[in-house]
mmCIF file of C-alpha atoms and ligand atoms in Angstrom:
data_model
loop_
_atom_site.group_PDB
_atom_site.id
_atom_site.type_symbol
_atom_site.label_atom_id
_atom_site.label_comp_id
_atom_site.label_asym_id
_atom_site.label_seq_id
_atom_site.Cartn_x
_atom_site.Cartn_y
_atom_site.Cartn_z
ATOM 1 C CA MET E 1 60.999 -134.948 76.723
ATOM 2 C CA GLU E 2 63.660 -135.378 72.975
ATOM 3 C CA LYS E 3 64.241 -139.111 73.376
ATOM 4 C CA THR E 4 68.128 -139.342 72.724
ATOM 5 C CA TRP E 5 70.922 -142.080 72.444
ATOM 6 C CA ARG E 6 74.696 -141.924 72.808
ATOM 7 C CA TRP E 7 75.908 -142.535 69.473
ATOM 8 C CA PHE E 8 80.334 -143.116 69.668
ATOM 9 C CA GLY E 9 80.010 -141.683 65.770
ATOM 10 C CA PRO E 10 80.550 -143.383 62.707
ATOM 11 C CA ALA E 11 81.832 -146.797 63.645
ATOM 12 C CA ASP E 12 79.953 -147.276 66.184
ATOM 13 C CA LYS E 13 78.772 -151.266 66.134
ATOM 14 C CA ILE E 14 74.851 -149.889 66.377
ATOM 15 C CA THR E 15 73.884 -147.307 63.229
ATOM 16 C CA LEU E 16 71.999 -144.409 63.532
ATOM 17 C CA GLU E 17 69.581 -146.925 61.047
ATOM 18 C CA MET E 18 69.088 -149.059 63.832
ATOM 19 C CA LEU E 19 68.242 -146.411 66.288
ATOM 20 C CA ARG E 20 65.654 -144.972 64.138
ATOM 21 C CA GLN E 21 63.772 -148.022 63.793
ATOM 22 C CA ILE E 22 63.562 -147.588 68.054
ATOM 23 C CA GLY E 23 62.179 -143.996 68.255
ATOM 24 C CA VAL E 24 65.653 -142.457 68.603
ATOM 25 C CA GLU E 25 64.915 -138.996 67.885
ATOM 26 C CA GLY E 26 68.178 -137.156 68.965
ATOM 27 C CA ILE E 27 71.466 -137.963 68.457
ATOM 28 C CA VAL E 28 73.911 -137.535 71.659
ATOM 29 C CA THR E 29 77.735 -138.062 70.251
ATOM 30 C CA ALA E 30 81.274 -136.068 70.496
ATOM 31 C CA LEU E 31 84.167 -135.432 68.816
ATOM 32 C CA HIS E 32 85.531 -138.479 69.286
ATOM 33 C CA GLN E 33 88.931 -138.150 67.245
ATOM 34 C CA TYR E 34 90.079 -135.099 68.903
ATOM 35 C CA ALA E 35 91.771 -135.268 72.947
ATOM 36 C CA PRO E 36 90.662 -133.450 75.124
ATOM 37 C CA GLY E 37 91.884 -129.697 75.017
ATOM 38 C CA GLU E 38 91.914 -129.446 70.971
ATOM 39 C CA LEU E 39 91.145 -127.341 68.901
ATOM 40 C CA TRP E 40 87.019 -128.769 67.835
ATOM 41 C CA PRO E 41 86.578 -127.207 63.617
ATOM 42 C CA GLU E 42 83.729 -126.323 62.752
ATOM 43 C CA ALA E 43 84.036 -128.254 59.062
ATOM 44 C CA ASP E 44 84.193 -131.843 61.611
ATOM 45 C CA ILE E 45 80.813 -130.645 63.347
ATOM 46 C CA ARG E 46 79.304 -129.810 60.705
ATOM 47 C CA ALA E 47 81.108 -132.731 58.826
ATOM 48 C CA LEU E 48 79.532 -134.961 61.127
ATOM 49 C CA GLN E 49 75.520 -133.185 62.127
ATOM 50 C CA GLU E 50 75.466 -134.076 58.374
ATOM 51 C CA TYR E 51 75.803 -137.393 58.555
ATOM 52 C CA ILE E 52 73.302 -137.532 61.002
ATOM 53 C CA ALA E 53 71.425 -135.948 59.590
ATOM 54 C CA ALA E 54 71.053 -137.251 55.853
ATOM 55 C CA ALA E 55 70.003 -140.755 58.506
ATOM 56 C CA GLY E 56 67.012 -138.863 59.668
ATOM 57 C CA LEU E 57 67.765 -137.364 62.935
ATOM 58 C CA ARG E 58 69.433 -134.035 64.497
ATOM 59 C CA TRP E 59 72.717 -134.009 66.766
ATOM 60 C CA SER E 60 71.268 -132.638 69.795
ATOM 61 C CA VAL E 61 73.884 -132.187 72.833
ATOM 62 C CA VAL E 62 77.583 -132.254 72.979
ATOM 63 C CA GLU E 63 79.009 -135.639 75.832
ATOM 64 C CA SER E 64 81.242 -134.827 76.018
ATOM 65 C CA LEU E 65 83.144 -131.465 74.933
ATOM 66 C CA PRO E 66 85.709 -132.450 77.469
ATOM 67 C CA VAL E 67 87.268 -129.707 80.075
ATOM 68 C CA SER E 68 91.220 -130.571 80.187
ATOM 69 C CA GLU E 69 93.055 -131.721 83.675
ATOM 70 C CA GLU E 70 94.665 -128.493 84.026
ATOM 71 C CA ILE E 71 91.569 -126.337 83.823
ATOM 72 C CA LYS E 72 90.215 -128.264 86.633
ATOM 73 C CA TYR E 73 93.560 -128.153 88.767
ATOM 74 C CA ALA E 74 94.872 -124.825 87.524
ATOM 75 C CA GLY E 75 97.979 -125.289 85.654
ATOM 76 C CA PRO E 76 99.844 -122.927 83.689
ATOM 77 C CA ASN E 77 98.093 -123.541 80.738
ATOM 78 C CA ARG E 78 94.556 -123.175 82.288
ATOM 79 C CA ASP E 79 93.492 -119.833 79.857
ATOM 80 C CA ALA E 80 95.447 -120.831 76.928
ATOM 81 C CA LEU E 81 93.151 -123.880 76.823
ATOM 82 C CA ILE E 82 90.454 -122.318 77.729
ATOM 83 C CA GLU E 83 90.494 -119.813 74.171
ATOM 84 C CA THR E 84 90.766 -122.819 72.862
ATOM 85 C CA TYR E 85 87.899 -124.391 74.089
ATOM 86 C CA ARG E 86 85.858 -120.642 73.942
ATOM 87 C CA GLU E 87 86.699 -121.680 70.562
ATOM 88 C CA SER E 88 84.923 -124.899 70.175
ATOM 89 C CA LEU E 89 81.983 -123.725 71.679
ATOM 90 C CA ALA E 90 81.752 -121.136 69.378
ATOM 91 C CA ASN E 91 82.497 -123.557 65.795
ATOM 92 C CA LEU E 92 78.882 -125.941 68.128
ATOM 93 C CA GLY E 93 76.865 -122.452 68.077
ATOM 94 C CA ARG E 94 77.791 -121.629 64.515
ATOM 95 C CA CYS E 95 76.452 -124.930 63.482
ATOM 96 C CA GLY E 96 72.965 -124.879 65.627
ATOM 97 C CA ILE E 97 73.739 -127.766 69.431
ATOM 98 C CA HIS E 98 72.971 -125.334 71.348
ATOM 99 C CA THR E 99 73.511 -128.264 75.068
ATOM 100 C CA ILE E 100 76.286 -128.943 75.622
ATOM 101 C CA CYS E 101 77.932 -131.652 78.844
ATOM 102 C CA TYR E 102 80.800 -130.998 80.441
ATOM 103 C CA ASN E 103 82.400 -132.874 83.795
ATOM 104 C CA PHE E 104 84.757 -131.789 86.633
ATOM 105 C CA MET E 105 85.897 -134.075 87.827
ATOM 106 C CA PRO E 106 89.848 -134.755 88.879
ATOM 107 C CA VAL E 107 91.079 -137.692 86.405
ATOM 108 C CA LEU E 108 88.729 -140.370 87.270
ATOM 109 C CA ASP E 109 84.837 -139.593 84.946
ATOM 110 C CA TRP E 110 83.113 -142.023 86.465
ATOM 111 C CA ALA E 111 84.414 -145.326 89.066
ATOM 112 C CA ARG E 112 82.546 -149.285 88.795
ATOM 113 C CA THR E 113 84.629 -152.334 90.174
ATOM 114 C CA ASP E 114 82.584 -154.889 88.564
ATOM 115 C CA LEU E 115 81.291 -153.858 84.737
ATOM 116 C CA GLU E 116 80.323 -157.248 83.820
ATOM 117 C CA HIS E 117 78.230 -158.089 86.944
ATOM 118 C CA PRO E 118 76.078 -161.291 87.462
ATOM 119 C CA MET E 119 72.657 -160.939 88.248
ATOM 120 C CA PRO E 120 70.313 -163.642 89.453
ATOM 121 C CA ASP E 121 67.940 -163.023 85.579
ATOM 122 C CA GLY E 122 71.630 -163.584 83.515
ATOM 123 C CA THR E 123 71.819 -160.612 81.964
ATOM 124 C CA THR E 124 75.110 -158.459 83.995
ATOM 125 C CA ALA E 125 75.032 -154.718 85.179
ATOM 126 C CA LEU E 126 78.162 -152.369 86.336
ATOM 127 C CA TYR E 127 78.332 -152.969 90.360
ATOM 128 C CA PHE E 128 80.187 -150.952 92.769
ATOM 129 C CA ASP E 129 81.602 -152.663 95.756
ATOM 130 C CA ARG E 130 83.609 -150.999 98.280
ATOM 131 C CA VAL E 131 85.751 -153.089 99.561
ATOM 132 C CA ARG E 132 86.970 -154.474 96.143
ATOM 133 C CA PHE E 133 87.044 -149.982 95.275
ATOM 134 C CA ALA E 134 89.346 -149.601 98.084
ATOM 135 C CA TYR E 135 91.597 -152.199 97.934
ATOM 136 C CA PHE E 136 92.348 -151.286 95.126
ATOM 137 C CA ASP E 137 93.120 -147.068 96.291
ATOM 138 C CA ILE E 138 94.961 -148.699 99.262
ATOM 139 C CA LYS E 139 96.883 -152.838 97.719
ATOM 140 C CA ILE E 140 97.101 -151.388 93.664
ATOM 141 C CA LEU E 141 97.573 -147.191 93.618
ATOM 142 C CA ALA E 142 99.109 -147.883 97.050
ATOM 143 C CA ARG E 143 98.326 -144.037 97.815
ATOM 144 C CA GLU E 144 99.742 -142.096 100.637
ATOM 145 C CA GLY E 145 97.373 -141.882 103.505
ATOM 146 C CA ALA E 146 94.772 -143.660 101.431
ATOM 147 C CA GLU E 147 93.893 -145.938 105.104
ATOM 148 C CA LYS E 148 92.358 -142.577 106.139
ATOM 149 C CA ASP E 149 89.972 -143.353 103.614
ATOM 150 C CA PHE E 150 88.181 -145.950 105.282
ATOM 151 C CA PRO E 151 86.535 -146.889 108.292
ATOM 152 C CA PRO E 152 88.544 -149.713 109.854
ATOM 153 C CA GLU E 153 85.617 -152.214 108.854
ATOM 154 C CA VAL E 154 86.022 -151.847 105.260
ATOM 155 C CA LEU E 155 90.319 -152.224 105.915
ATOM 156 C CA GLU E 156 89.655 -155.275 107.903
ATOM 157 C CA GLN E 157 87.953 -156.677 104.528
ATOM 158 C CA VAL E 158 90.699 -154.506 102.572
ATOM 159 C CA GLU E 159 92.379 -156.873 104.402
ATOM 160 C CA ALA E 160 90.506 -160.395 104.120
ATOM 161 C CA LEU E 161 90.299 -160.194 100.474
ATOM 162 C CA ASP E 162 94.073 -159.098 100.201
ATOM 163 C CA ARG E 163 94.788 -162.551 101.419
ATOM 164 C CA THR E 164 92.138 -164.556 98.665
ATOM 165 C CA ILE E 165 92.422 -161.766 95.758
ATOM 166 C CA THR E 166 93.903 -163.800 92.504
ATOM 167 C CA GLN E 167 96.431 -161.871 89.982
ATOM 168 C CA ALA E 168 93.309 -162.441 86.884
ATOM 169 C CA GLU E 169 90.821 -160.552 89.657
ATOM 170 C CA LYS E 170 93.417 -157.770 90.667
ATOM 171 C CA GLU E 171 93.613 -156.920 86.157
ATOM 172 C CA GLN E 172 89.889 -157.201 86.343
ATOM 173 C CA LEU E 173 89.351 -154.284 88.557
ATOM 174 C CA VAL E 174 92.128 -151.993 87.219
ATOM 175 C CA ASP E 175 90.675 -152.684 83.791
ATOM 176 C CA ALA E 176 86.744 -152.094 85.754
ATOM 177 C CA LEU E 177 87.968 -149.378 87.101
ATOM 178 C CA ILE E 178 90.637 -146.508 85.269
ATOM 179 C CA VAL E 179 91.017 -148.243 81.370
ATOM 180 C CA LYS E 180 87.504 -149.450 80.028
ATOM 181 C CA THR E 181 85.086 -146.779 82.002
ATOM 182 C CA GLN E 182 87.117 -144.139 81.461
ATOM 183 C CA GLY E 183 89.390 -145.058 77.265
ATOM 184 C CA PHE E 184 86.417 -143.631 75.428
ATOM 185 C CA VAL E 185 85.517 -140.807 77.250
ATOM 186 C CA ASN E 186 88.694 -139.519 78.559
ATOM 187 C CA GLY E 187 91.168 -141.356 75.749
ATOM 188 C CA PRO E 188 92.614 -144.678 77.026
ATOM 189 C CA LEU E 189 94.362 -145.720 79.577
ATOM 190 C CA GLY E 190 95.242 -148.753 77.797
ATOM 191 C CA GLY E 191 97.736 -149.843 75.760
ATOM 192 C CA GLU E 192 101.540 -149.633 76.277
ATOM 193 C CA GLY E 193 102.807 -149.443 80.009
ATOM 194 C CA SER E 194 100.832 -149.715 83.397
ATOM 195 C CA PRO E 195 98.133 -148.369 83.381
ATOM 196 C CA VAL E 196 98.628 -147.635 87.203
ATOM 197 C CA ALA E 197 101.480 -145.671 86.224
ATOM 198 C CA LYS E 198 100.184 -143.402 83.168
ATOM 199 C CA PHE E 199 97.152 -143.069 87.041
ATOM 200 C CA ARG E 200 98.880 -141.703 89.863
ATOM 201 C CA ALA E 201 100.867 -139.466 86.970
ATOM 202 C CA LEU E 202 98.388 -137.290 86.258
ATOM 203 C CA MET E 203 96.854 -137.557 90.176
ATOM 204 C CA ALA E 204 100.017 -135.600 91.010
ATOM 205 C CA PRO E 205 98.827 -132.077 90.386
ATOM 206 C CA TYR E 206 96.372 -132.461 92.150
ATOM 207 C CA ALA E 207 98.575 -132.799 95.032
ATOM 208 C CA GLY E 208 96.886 -130.145 97.764
ATOM 209 C CA VAL E 209 93.806 -129.163 95.776
ATOM 210 C CA THR E 210 90.601 -128.022 98.418
ATOM 211 C CA LYS E 211 87.021 -129.444 97.227
ATOM 212 C CA GLU E 212 87.502 -125.057 97.528
ATOM 213 C CA GLN E 213 89.867 -124.852 94.929
ATOM 214 C CA LEU E 214 88.090 -126.979 92.407
ATOM 215 C CA ARG E 215 85.473 -124.587 93.012
ATOM 216 C CA GLU E 216 87.378 -121.278 92.038
ATOM 217 C CA ASN E 217 89.014 -123.299 89.368
ATOM 218 C CA LEU E 218 84.974 -124.408 87.794
ATOM 219 C CA ARG E 219 83.715 -120.829 89.020
ATOM 220 C CA TYR E 220 86.746 -119.158 86.445
ATOM 221 C CA PHE E 221 86.487 -122.164 83.608
ATOM 222 C CA LEU E 222 82.512 -120.761 83.521
ATOM 223 C CA GLU E 223 83.421 -116.748 84.151
ATOM 224 C CA ALA E 224 85.566 -117.131 81.033
ATOM 225 C CA ILE E 225 82.958 -119.285 78.334
ATOM 226 C CA MET E 226 79.400 -117.281 79.581
ATOM 227 C CA PRO E 227 79.761 -114.750 77.442
ATOM 228 C CA VAL E 228 80.382 -116.846 73.893
ATOM 229 C CA CYS E 229 77.657 -119.534 75.370
ATOM 230 C CA ARG E 230 75.416 -115.642 75.560
ATOM 231 C CA GLU E 231 76.354 -115.279 71.983
ATOM 232 C CA TRP E 232 75.908 -118.381 70.561
ATOM 233 C CA ASP E 233 72.824 -119.318 73.097
ATOM 234 C CA LEU E 234 74.860 -122.675 75.035
ATOM 235 C CA ARG E 235 73.404 -124.594 76.879
ATOM 236 C CA MET E 236 75.874 -125.296 79.467
ATOM 237 C CA CYS E 237 74.754 -128.448 81.466
ATOM 238 C CA ILE E 238 77.472 -130.038 84.057
ATOM 239 C CA HIS E 239 77.459 -133.947 84.455
ATOM 240 C CA PRO E 240 77.145 -134.998 88.626
ATOM 241 C CA ASP E 241 79.893 -137.234 89.946
ATOM 242 C CA ASP E 242 79.903 -141.250 89.269
ATOM 243 C CA PRO E 243 79.816 -142.136 92.539
ATOM 244 C CA PRO E 244 78.737 -138.417 94.737
ATOM 245 C CA MET E 245 82.045 -138.384 97.138
ATOM 246 C CA PRO E 246 85.820 -137.726 96.756
ATOM 247 C CA VAL E 247 88.153 -140.845 95.253
ATOM 248 C CA PHE E 248 90.764 -141.417 95.601
ATOM 249 C CA GLY E 249 91.634 -137.877 97.394
ATOM 250 C CA MET E 250 90.477 -136.349 94.750
ATOM 251 C CA PRO E 251 88.075 -133.149 95.428
ATOM 252 C CA ARG E 252 84.298 -133.551 93.792
ATOM 253 C CA ILE E 253 82.378 -130.744 93.697
ATOM 254 C CA ILE E 254 78.764 -131.752 91.881
ATOM 255 C CA CYS E 255 78.471 -134.286 94.903
ATOM 256 C CA SER E 256 75.112 -132.744 96.586
ATOM 257 C CA ALA E 257 71.911 -130.226 96.484
ATOM 258 C CA ASP E 258 74.583 -128.253 98.146
ATOM 259 C CA ASP E 259 77.220 -128.092 95.531
ATOM 260 C CA ILE E 260 74.703 -127.631 92.951
ATOM 261 C CA ARG E 261 73.609 -124.969 94.416
ATOM 262 C CA TRP E 262 76.231 -123.643 95.098
ATOM 263 C CA MET E 263 77.992 -124.108 91.307
ATOM 264 C CA LEU E 264 74.313 -122.428 89.502
ATOM 265 C CA ASN E 265 74.698 -119.759 92.367
ATOM 266 C CA ALA E 266 78.410 -119.691 91.974
ATOM 267 C CA VAL E 267 77.489 -117.901 87.800
ATOM 268 C CA ASP E 268 73.774 -117.188 88.281
ATOM 269 C CA ASP E 269 72.964 -117.361 84.027
ATOM 270 C CA PHE E 270 70.241 -119.670 82.623
ATOM 271 C CA HIS E 271 73.704 -120.578 80.247
ATOM 272 C CA ASN E 272 75.401 -122.736 83.183
ATOM 273 C CA GLY E 273 72.753 -125.926 83.834
ATOM 274 C CA LEU E 274 72.819 -129.264 84.379
ATOM 275 C CA THR E 275 72.832 -132.385 83.171
ATOM 276 C CA PHE E 276 70.256 -134.252 86.373
ATOM 277 C CA CYS E 277 71.753 -137.716 85.761
ATOM 278 C CA ALA E 278 69.049 -139.023 88.042
ATOM 279 C CA GLY E 279 71.442 -142.097 87.852
ATOM 280 C CA SER E 280 74.763 -141.053 88.650
ATOM 281 C CA LEU E 281 72.474 -138.460 91.777
ATOM 282 C CA SER E 282 71.821 -142.213 93.749
ATOM 283 C CA ALA E 283 74.259 -143.837 94.281
ATOM 284 C CA GLY E 284 74.311 -141.279 97.821
ATOM 285 C CA ALA E 285 72.883 -142.101 100.209
ATOM 286 C CA HIS E 286 72.629 -138.383 101.030
ATOM 287 C CA ASN E 287 70.742 -137.047 98.197
ATOM 288 C CA ASP E 288 66.706 -136.588 97.259
ATOM 289 C CA VAL E 289 66.824 -137.252 93.935
ATOM 290 C CA GLU E 290 63.154 -136.347 93.219
ATOM 291 C CA ALA E 291 63.589 -133.257 95.305
ATOM 292 C CA MET E 292 67.151 -132.291 93.717
ATOM 293 C CA ALA E 293 64.452 -133.102 90.005
ATOM 294 C CA ARG E 294 61.941 -130.516 91.767
ATOM 295 C CA GLU E 295 64.500 -128.097 92.721
ATOM 296 C CA PHE E 296 66.669 -127.964 90.050
ATOM 297 C CA ALA E 297 64.842 -128.332 87.023
ATOM 298 C CA PRO E 298 64.747 -124.622 85.786
ATOM 299 C CA ARG E 299 68.228 -124.983 84.930
ATOM 300 C CA THR E 300 68.052 -128.587 83.886
ATOM 301 C CA HIS E 301 69.052 -128.809 80.066
ATOM 302 C CA PHE E 302 69.787 -132.965 79.309
ATOM 303 C CA VAL E 303 68.239 -135.554 81.726
ATOM 304 C CA HIS E 304 69.781 -139.110 82.504
ATOM 305 C CA LEU E 305 67.206 -141.000 83.182
ATOM 306 C CA ARG E 306 69.115 -144.270 84.902
ATOM 307 C CA THR E 307 68.814 -145.138 89.059
ATOM 308 C CA CYS E 308 70.550 -147.077 91.237
ATOM 309 C CA GLN E 309 69.818 -149.874 93.954
ATOM 310 C CA LEU E 310 71.598 -149.188 97.424
ATOM 311 C CA LEU E 311 73.327 -152.120 98.739
ATOM 312 C CA PRO E 312 74.639 -152.685 102.637
ATOM 313 C CA GLY E 313 78.373 -151.043 102.886
ATOM 314 C CA GLY E 314 78.204 -148.611 100.666
ATOM 315 C CA ASN E 315 78.190 -151.383 97.420
ATOM 316 C CA PHE E 316 75.346 -149.477 95.056
ATOM 317 C CA VAL E 317 74.310 -152.062 91.639
ATOM 318 C CA GLU E 318 72.750 -150.412 88.111
ATOM 319 C CA ALA E 319 68.631 -151.414 89.378
ATOM 320 C CA PRO E 320 66.255 -151.490 86.090
ATOM 321 C CA HIS E 321 64.666 -148.894 84.889
ATOM 322 C CA THR E 322 60.902 -149.527 86.327
ATOM 323 C CA ASN E 323 62.332 -150.081 90.503
ATOM 324 C CA GLY E 324 65.612 -148.792 91.680
ATOM 325 C CA ARG E 325 65.866 -145.946 94.286
ATOM 326 C CA VAL E 326 64.919 -143.059 91.639
ATOM 327 C CA ASP E 327 60.646 -142.890 90.530
ATOM 328 C CA LEU E 328 62.272 -142.545 87.095
ATOM 329 C CA VAL E 329 57.962 -142.154 86.859
ATOM 330 C CA GLU E 330 57.896 -138.622 89.182
ATOM 331 C CA LEU E 331 61.253 -137.922 87.345
ATOM 332 C CA ILE E 332 59.805 -137.697 84.190
ATOM 333 C CA ARG E 333 56.564 -135.245 85.352
ATOM 334 C CA ILE E 334 59.338 -132.830 86.705
ATOM 335 C CA PHE E 335 60.781 -132.713 83.620
ATOM 336 C CA GLU E 336 57.513 -133.087 80.899
ATOM 337 C CA ARG E 337 56.178 -130.110 82.979
ATOM 338 C CA GLU E 338 59.387 -128.052 82.923
ATOM 339 C CA GLY E 339 58.147 -127.611 78.772
ATOM 340 C CA ARG E 340 61.309 -126.761 77.626
ATOM 341 C CA ASP E 341 61.021 -130.869 75.258
ATOM 342 C CA LEU E 342 64.597 -131.140 77.407
ATOM 343 C CA PRO E 343 66.638 -134.403 75.956
ATOM 344 C CA MET E 344 66.829 -137.113 77.238
ATOM 345 C CA ARG E 345 68.980 -140.566 77.479
ATOM 346 C CA VAL E 346 68.244 -144.091 79.193
ATOM 347 C CA ASP E 347 72.258 -144.724 80.690
ATOM 348 C CA HIS E 348 73.848 -147.722 81.577
ATOM 349 C CA GLY E 349 71.247 -150.990 80.255
ATOM 350 C CA ARG E 350 72.496 -154.125 80.969
ATOM 351 C CA THR E 351 74.160 -156.949 79.278
ATOM 352 C CA MET E 352 71.760 -158.903 77.768
ATOM 353 C CA LEU E 353 70.590 -161.705 75.043
ATOM 354 C CA GLY E 354 74.007 -161.530 73.415
ATOM 355 C CA ASP E 355 75.007 -157.347 73.323
ATOM 356 C CA GLU E 356 78.144 -159.673 75.602
ATOM 357 C CA THR E 357 79.867 -160.431 72.438
ATOM 358 C CA ARG E 358 79.354 -157.323 70.937
ATOM 359 C CA GLY E 359 82.180 -155.578 71.825
ATOM 360 C CA TYR E 360 80.801 -152.309 73.363
ATOM 361 C CA ASN E 361 81.663 -149.545 75.916
ATOM 362 C CA PRO E 362 80.809 -150.725 79.307
ATOM 363 C CA GLY E 363 76.803 -149.099 79.905
ATOM 364 C CA TYR E 364 76.221 -148.851 76.344
ATOM 365 C CA SER E 365 75.374 -152.595 75.286
ATOM 366 C CA PHE E 366 72.094 -151.890 73.024
ATOM 367 C CA HIS E 367 69.491 -154.656 73.783
ATOM 368 C CA GLY E 368 70.012 -153.848 77.641
ATOM 369 C CA ARG E 369 69.517 -149.942 76.827
ATOM 370 C CA MET E 370 67.000 -150.722 73.648
ATOM 371 C CA LEU E 371 64.404 -152.375 76.995
ATOM 372 C CA ALA E 372 65.642 -149.178 79.163
ATOM 373 C CA LEU E 373 64.221 -146.550 75.786
ATOM 374 C CA GLY E 374 61.297 -148.474 75.963
ATOM 375 C CA GLN E 375 60.144 -148.478 79.240
ATOM 376 C CA VAL E 376 61.123 -144.744 79.486
ATOM 377 C CA SER E 377 58.960 -143.875 76.604
ATOM 378 C CA GLY E 378 55.755 -146.196 77.470
ATOM 379 C CA MET E 379 56.305 -144.350 81.543
ATOM 380 C CA MET E 380 56.146 -140.888 79.295
ATOM 381 C CA ALA E 381 53.288 -142.486 77.391
ATOM 382 C CA ALA E 382 51.667 -142.266 80.556
ATOM 383 C CA VAL E 383 52.345 -138.739 82.128
ATOM 384 C CA GLN E 384 51.091 -137.546 78.946
ATOM 385 C CA ASN E 385 48.160 -138.103 79.265
ATOM 386 C CA GLU E 386 48.021 -137.871 82.325
ATOM 387 C CA PHE E 387 48.884 -134.147 82.278
ATOM 388 C CA LYS E 388 45.991 -134.686 79.048
ATOM 389 C CA LYS E 389 43.528 -135.009 81.506
ATOM 390 C CA GLN E 390 43.874 -133.303 84.174
HETATM 391 C C1 DNO A 401 79.398 -142.184 81.877
HETATM 392 C C2 DNO A 401 78.428 -140.844 81.534
HETATM 393 C C3 DNO A 401 79.726 -139.703 81.971
HETATM 394 C C4 DNO A 401 79.245 -138.653 80.693
HETATM 395 C C5 DNO A 401 80.756 -137.988 81.295
HETATM 396 C C6 DNO A 401 79.844 -136.381 81.084
HETATM 397 O O1 DNO A 401 78.170 -142.704 81.682
HETATM 398 O O2 DNO A 401 77.336 -140.321 81.846
HETATM 399 O O3 DNO A 401 81.077 -140.555 81.562
HETATM 400 O O4 DNO A 401 79.539 -138.662 79.866
HETATM 401 O O5 DNO A 401 80.328 -137.802 82.387
HETATM 402 O O6 DNO A 401 81.268 -135.268 80.599
#
């Protein structure tokens, strides 16, 4: 596999020179200056590509070319937005960038209730607390019918939390769930006005959109872009839903082996593939992540290596890369056997050793990810030795 790293562009405090020193080979990035739905001009793609090449690296993967909400919920501008998306894809093809990651999650890309959960060793990790998540849904977002999505014991704990939660904790929850984590992916919800009100407005067009409809909208999108992908040999790789379950009453369609099978069969073309995000999949107790890797490796075009640890009550935490729920060594065997030099990046590192003061995007620390990359590089070397001996 190719060792890649998610880098947020020339303004990223982690420089390309730093990345070369730690063994990174390929860069994962995007034209972050453009909002979802805007065209990525060829000249801008080339300029960033040259900037990366000047540091002795290559732009291996686009993460993400964002899919506009209107494409996901089939709004009136969907065809025009798809046309722009096709043009951006062709421009990437002209520049020789072939791997494109995207997701099809309504509104919320990924969800954590605590971005700085203290671990016993003094580091902090991303954390998901089901009761606090339910608290946000029921008491802060105040979504109609939200109670129906949670069992009685969670509702009781939400009421108990309501008696003790402070204003600062409420603000921290809003910040973690819908401001900081989404800000660097889909554009900021911060700034002027209430983020919760903005979030409600973004959710409104999904009222009544079922899982089946969302699936059909994904199929429609994929069918429309496949000719461009075939022409330029572009490997589209959808990112699984994180966490892999419906949230805030909106459907999610890439949560399980069945969902992925449906997606790959809906448009049965090598160019319609998967980002195998082991971490997102591992947050669902229903997923046997190693079995899924075996089944979906032939259509995997990009790998995210990390793993969660599932905790009682539906909570989960990002585990160290060496000992979570998923055996990352076995995953490396599976993807190395694929033999396509698949780009791989570590994901969601701990915050440690001074990372906390640097203002990195949540989950995208330097030391934490560097440690993880060191661990994963060691696992890769061991697997390659194993193969040599066979
Ligand atoms: C979170 C990331 C996701 C991912 C998008 C891809 O850390 O893995 O935000 O980039 O879902 O579109």
